[in-house]
PDB file of C-alpha atoms in Angstrom:
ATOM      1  CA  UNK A 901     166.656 154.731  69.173  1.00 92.00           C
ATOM      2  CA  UNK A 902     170.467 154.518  68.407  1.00 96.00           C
ATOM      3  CA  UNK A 903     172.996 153.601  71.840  1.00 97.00           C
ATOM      4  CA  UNK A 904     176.742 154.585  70.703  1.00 97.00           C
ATOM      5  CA  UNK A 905     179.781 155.923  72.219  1.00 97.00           C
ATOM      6  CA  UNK A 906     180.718 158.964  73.530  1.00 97.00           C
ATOM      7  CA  UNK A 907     182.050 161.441  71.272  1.00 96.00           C
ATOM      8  CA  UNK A 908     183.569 165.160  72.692  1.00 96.00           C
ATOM      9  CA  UNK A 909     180.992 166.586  70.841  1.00 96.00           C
ATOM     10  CA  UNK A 910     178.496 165.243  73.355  1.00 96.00           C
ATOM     11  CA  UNK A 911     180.574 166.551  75.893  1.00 96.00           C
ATOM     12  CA  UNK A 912     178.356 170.281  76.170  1.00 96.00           C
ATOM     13  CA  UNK A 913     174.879 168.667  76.045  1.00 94.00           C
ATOM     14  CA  UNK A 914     175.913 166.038  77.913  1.00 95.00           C
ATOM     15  CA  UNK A 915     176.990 168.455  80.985  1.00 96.00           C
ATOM     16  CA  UNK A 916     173.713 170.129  80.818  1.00 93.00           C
ATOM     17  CA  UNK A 917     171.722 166.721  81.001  1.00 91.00           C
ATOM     18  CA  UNK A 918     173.767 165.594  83.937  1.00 91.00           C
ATOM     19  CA  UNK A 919     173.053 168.522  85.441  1.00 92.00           C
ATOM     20  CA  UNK A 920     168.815 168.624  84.743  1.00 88.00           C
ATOM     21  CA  UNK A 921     168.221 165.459  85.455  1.00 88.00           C
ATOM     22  CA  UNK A 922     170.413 165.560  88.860  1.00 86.00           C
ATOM     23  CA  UNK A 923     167.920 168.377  90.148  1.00 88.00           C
ATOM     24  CA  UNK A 924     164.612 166.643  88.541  1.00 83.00           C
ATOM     25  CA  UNK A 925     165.383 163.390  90.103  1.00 77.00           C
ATOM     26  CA  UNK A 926     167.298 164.311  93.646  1.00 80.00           C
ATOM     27  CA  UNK A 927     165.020 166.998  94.988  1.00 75.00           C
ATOM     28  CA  UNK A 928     165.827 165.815  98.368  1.00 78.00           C
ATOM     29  CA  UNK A 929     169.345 167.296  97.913  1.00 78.00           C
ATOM     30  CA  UNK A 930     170.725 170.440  98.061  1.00 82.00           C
ATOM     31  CA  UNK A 931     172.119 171.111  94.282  1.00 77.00           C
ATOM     32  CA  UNK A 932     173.407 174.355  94.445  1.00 84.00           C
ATOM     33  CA  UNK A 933     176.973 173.603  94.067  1.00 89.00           C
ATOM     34  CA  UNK A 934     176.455 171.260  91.313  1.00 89.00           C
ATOM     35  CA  UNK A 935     178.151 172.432  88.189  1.00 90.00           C
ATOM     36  CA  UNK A 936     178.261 171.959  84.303  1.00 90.00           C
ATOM     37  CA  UNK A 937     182.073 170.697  84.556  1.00 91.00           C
ATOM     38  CA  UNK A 938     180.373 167.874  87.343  1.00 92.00           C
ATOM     39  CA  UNK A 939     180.255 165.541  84.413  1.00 94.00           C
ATOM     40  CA  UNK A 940     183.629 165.292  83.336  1.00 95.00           C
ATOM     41  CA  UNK A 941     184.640 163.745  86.934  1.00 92.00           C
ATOM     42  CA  UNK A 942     181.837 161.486  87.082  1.00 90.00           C
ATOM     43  CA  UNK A 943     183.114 159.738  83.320  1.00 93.00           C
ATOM     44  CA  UNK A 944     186.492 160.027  83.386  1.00 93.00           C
ATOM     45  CA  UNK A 945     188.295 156.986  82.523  1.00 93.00           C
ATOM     46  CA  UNK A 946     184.668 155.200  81.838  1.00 96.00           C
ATOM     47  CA  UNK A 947     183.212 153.807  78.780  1.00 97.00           C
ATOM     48  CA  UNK A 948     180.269 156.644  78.038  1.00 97.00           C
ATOM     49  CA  UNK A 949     177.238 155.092  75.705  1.00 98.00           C
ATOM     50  CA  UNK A 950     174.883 157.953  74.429  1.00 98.00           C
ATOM     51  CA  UNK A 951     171.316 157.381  73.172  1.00 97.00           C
ATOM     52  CA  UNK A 952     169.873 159.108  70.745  1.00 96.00           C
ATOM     53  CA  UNK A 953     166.340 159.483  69.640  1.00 93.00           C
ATOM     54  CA  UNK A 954     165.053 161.234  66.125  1.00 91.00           C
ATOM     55  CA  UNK A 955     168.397 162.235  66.203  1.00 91.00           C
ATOM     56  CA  UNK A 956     168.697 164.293  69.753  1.00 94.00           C
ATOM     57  CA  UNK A 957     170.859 162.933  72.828  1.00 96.00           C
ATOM     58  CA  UNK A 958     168.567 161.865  75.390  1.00 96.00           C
ATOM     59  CA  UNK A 959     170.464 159.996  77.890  1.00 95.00           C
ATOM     60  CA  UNK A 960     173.822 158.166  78.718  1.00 96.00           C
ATOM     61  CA  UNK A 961     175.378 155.637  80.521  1.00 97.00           C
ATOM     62  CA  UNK A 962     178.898 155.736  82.152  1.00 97.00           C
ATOM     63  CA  UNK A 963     179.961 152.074  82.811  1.00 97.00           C
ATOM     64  CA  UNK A 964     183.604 150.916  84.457  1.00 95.00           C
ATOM     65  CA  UNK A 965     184.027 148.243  82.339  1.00 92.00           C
ATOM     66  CA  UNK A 966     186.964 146.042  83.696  1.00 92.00           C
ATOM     67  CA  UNK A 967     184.462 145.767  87.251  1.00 95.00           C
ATOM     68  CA  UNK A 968     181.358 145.703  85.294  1.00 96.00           C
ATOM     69  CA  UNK A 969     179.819 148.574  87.337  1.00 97.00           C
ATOM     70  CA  UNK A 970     177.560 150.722  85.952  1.00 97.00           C
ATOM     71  CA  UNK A 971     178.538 154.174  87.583  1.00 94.00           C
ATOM     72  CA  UNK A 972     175.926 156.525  85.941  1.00 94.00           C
ATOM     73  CA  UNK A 973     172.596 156.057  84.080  1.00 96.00           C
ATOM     74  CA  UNK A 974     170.721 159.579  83.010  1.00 92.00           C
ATOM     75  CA  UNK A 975     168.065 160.266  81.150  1.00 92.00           C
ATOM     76  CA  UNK A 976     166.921 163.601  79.763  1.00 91.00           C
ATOM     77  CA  UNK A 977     164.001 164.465  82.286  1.00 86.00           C
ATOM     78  CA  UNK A 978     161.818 165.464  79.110  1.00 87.00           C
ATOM     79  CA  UNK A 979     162.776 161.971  77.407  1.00 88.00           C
ATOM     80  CA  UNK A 980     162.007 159.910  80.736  1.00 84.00           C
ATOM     81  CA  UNK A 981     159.031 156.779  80.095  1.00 86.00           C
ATOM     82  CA  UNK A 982     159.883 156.560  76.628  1.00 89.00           C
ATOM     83  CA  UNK A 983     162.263 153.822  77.335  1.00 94.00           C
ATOM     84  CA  UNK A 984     165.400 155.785  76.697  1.00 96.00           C
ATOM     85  CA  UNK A 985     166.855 154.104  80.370  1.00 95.00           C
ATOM     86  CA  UNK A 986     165.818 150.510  79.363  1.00 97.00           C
ATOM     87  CA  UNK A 987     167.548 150.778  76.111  1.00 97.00           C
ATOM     88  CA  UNK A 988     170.447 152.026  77.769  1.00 97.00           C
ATOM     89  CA  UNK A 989     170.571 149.636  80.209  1.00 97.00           C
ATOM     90  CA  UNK A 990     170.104 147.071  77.934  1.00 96.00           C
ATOM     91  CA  UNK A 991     173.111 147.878  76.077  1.00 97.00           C
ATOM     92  CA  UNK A 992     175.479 148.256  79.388  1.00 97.00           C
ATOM     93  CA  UNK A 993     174.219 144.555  80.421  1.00 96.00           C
ATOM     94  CA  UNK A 994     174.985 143.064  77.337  1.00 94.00           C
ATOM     95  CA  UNK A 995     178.903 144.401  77.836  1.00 93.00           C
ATOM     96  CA  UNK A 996     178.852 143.040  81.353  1.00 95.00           C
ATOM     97  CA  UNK A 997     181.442 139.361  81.493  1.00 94.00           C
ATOM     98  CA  UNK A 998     180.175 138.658  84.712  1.00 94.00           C
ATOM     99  CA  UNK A 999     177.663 139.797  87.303  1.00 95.00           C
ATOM    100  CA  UNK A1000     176.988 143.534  87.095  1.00 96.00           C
ATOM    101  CA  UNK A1001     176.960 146.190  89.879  1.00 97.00           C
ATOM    102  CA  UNK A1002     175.354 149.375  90.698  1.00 97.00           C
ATOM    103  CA  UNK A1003     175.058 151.565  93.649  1.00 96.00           C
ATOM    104  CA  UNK A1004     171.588 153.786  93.977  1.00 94.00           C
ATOM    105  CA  UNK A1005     170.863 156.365  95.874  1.00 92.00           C
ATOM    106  CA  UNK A1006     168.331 154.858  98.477  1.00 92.00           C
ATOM    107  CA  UNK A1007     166.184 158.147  98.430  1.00 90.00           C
ATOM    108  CA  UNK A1008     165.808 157.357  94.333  1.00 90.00           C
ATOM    109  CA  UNK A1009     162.704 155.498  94.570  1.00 91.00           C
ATOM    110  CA  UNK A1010     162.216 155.421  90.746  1.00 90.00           C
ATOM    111  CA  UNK A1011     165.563 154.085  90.091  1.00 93.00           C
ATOM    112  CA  UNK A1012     165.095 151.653  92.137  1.00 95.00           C
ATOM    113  CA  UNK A1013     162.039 150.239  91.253  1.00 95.00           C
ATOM    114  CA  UNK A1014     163.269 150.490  87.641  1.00 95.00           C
ATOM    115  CA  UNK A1015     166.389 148.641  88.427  1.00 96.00           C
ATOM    116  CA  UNK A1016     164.719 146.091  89.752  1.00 96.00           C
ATOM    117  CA  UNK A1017     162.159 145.611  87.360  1.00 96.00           C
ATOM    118  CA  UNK A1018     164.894 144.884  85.228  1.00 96.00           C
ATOM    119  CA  UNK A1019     166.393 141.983  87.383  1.00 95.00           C
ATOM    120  CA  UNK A1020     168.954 143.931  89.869  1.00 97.00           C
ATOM    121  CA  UNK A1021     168.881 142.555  93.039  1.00 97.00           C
ATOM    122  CA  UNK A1022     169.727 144.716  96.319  1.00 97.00           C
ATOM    123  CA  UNK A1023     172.736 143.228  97.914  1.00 96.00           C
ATOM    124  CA  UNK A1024     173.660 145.891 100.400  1.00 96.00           C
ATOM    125  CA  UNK A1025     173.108 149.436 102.417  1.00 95.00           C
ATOM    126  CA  UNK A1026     175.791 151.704 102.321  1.00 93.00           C
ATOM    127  CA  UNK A1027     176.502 155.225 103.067  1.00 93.00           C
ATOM    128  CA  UNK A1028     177.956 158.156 100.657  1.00 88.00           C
ATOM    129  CA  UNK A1029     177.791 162.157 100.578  1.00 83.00           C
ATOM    130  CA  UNK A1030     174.589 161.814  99.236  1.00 81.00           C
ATOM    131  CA  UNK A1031     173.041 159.446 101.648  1.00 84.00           C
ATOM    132  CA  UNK A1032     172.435 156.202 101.952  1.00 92.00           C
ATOM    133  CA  UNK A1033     172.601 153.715  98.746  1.00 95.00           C
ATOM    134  CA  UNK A1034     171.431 150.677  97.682  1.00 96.00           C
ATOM    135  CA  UNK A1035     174.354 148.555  96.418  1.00 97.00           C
ATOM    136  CA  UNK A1036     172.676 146.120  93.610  1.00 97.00           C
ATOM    137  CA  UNK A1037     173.820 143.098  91.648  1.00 97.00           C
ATOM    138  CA  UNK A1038     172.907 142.091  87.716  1.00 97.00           C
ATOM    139  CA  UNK A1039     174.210 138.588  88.151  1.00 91.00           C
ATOM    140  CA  UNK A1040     174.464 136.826  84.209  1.00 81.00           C
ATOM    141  CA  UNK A1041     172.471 134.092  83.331  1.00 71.00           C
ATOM    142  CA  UNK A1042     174.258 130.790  83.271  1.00 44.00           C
ATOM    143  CA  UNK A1043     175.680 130.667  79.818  1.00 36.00           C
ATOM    144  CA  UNK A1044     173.561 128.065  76.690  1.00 37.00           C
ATOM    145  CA  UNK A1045     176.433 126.757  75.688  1.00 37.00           C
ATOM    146  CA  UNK A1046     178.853 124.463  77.099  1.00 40.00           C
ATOM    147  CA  UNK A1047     178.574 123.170  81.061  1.00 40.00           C
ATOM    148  CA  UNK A1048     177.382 126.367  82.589  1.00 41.00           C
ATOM    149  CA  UNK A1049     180.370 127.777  83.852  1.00 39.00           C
ATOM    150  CA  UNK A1050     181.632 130.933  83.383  1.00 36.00           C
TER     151      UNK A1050
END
């Protein structure tokens, strides 16, 4: 699996992806207004990392990098348990300088669970237009070298 940056070439696939996985994973919400052009709001002025698998975009990750937030994680609903999310999220924690944050959808079971599985902790509830979300926390590991501060 390759993880590398957004090119505009992604941009059409990427749309569509957004778009599938939205209405495979948020059946509890109403998605018709959703759109294609949905995607370019939810990455503009974010760092977009794309994965690739035998050579096919599968997923990406949209990460505000300057509040080390990870604002979108999606994964190709056809490419989903092949670890396509975990190598993505792999890659957006290893850009993090400190603690990282997230905000899931509270509905999004399976999100959750595999956010926490890979060390996010739940920090607070809060409410959005598409209900209620977990607001989670990636804090760093104190750093090998030097006296542990960051």
């Amino acid at each position: 699996m390759q993880i590398r940056f957004f090119d505009e070439a992604d941009r059409p696939f990427l749309r569509t992806l957004y778009l599938a996985a939205r209405r495979h994973n948020w059946t509890w919400l109403d998605g018709d207004d959703w759109q294609l052009e949905d995607f370019d709001a939810v990455i503009l002025g974010e760092t977009v990392l794309v994965a690739e698998l035998d050579g096919h975009r599968v997923g990406f990750a949209a990460v505000l990098d300057n509040d080390n937030f990870l604002h979108s994680l999606y994964v190709d609903p056809n490419a989903q348990g092949q670890g396509v999310g975990s190598a993505l999220l792999e890659k957006v924690q290893s850009r993090f300088s400190s603690t990282g944050a997230l905000k899931c959808l509270q509905q999004n079971q399976a999100a959750l669970d595999f956010y926490l599985k890979h060390g996010w902790r739940r920090e607070a509830i809060g409410e959005s237009e598409q209900g209620k979300y977990v607001l989670m926390h990636f804090p760093l590991a104190r750093r090998a070298s030097g006296n542990g501060r960051r």
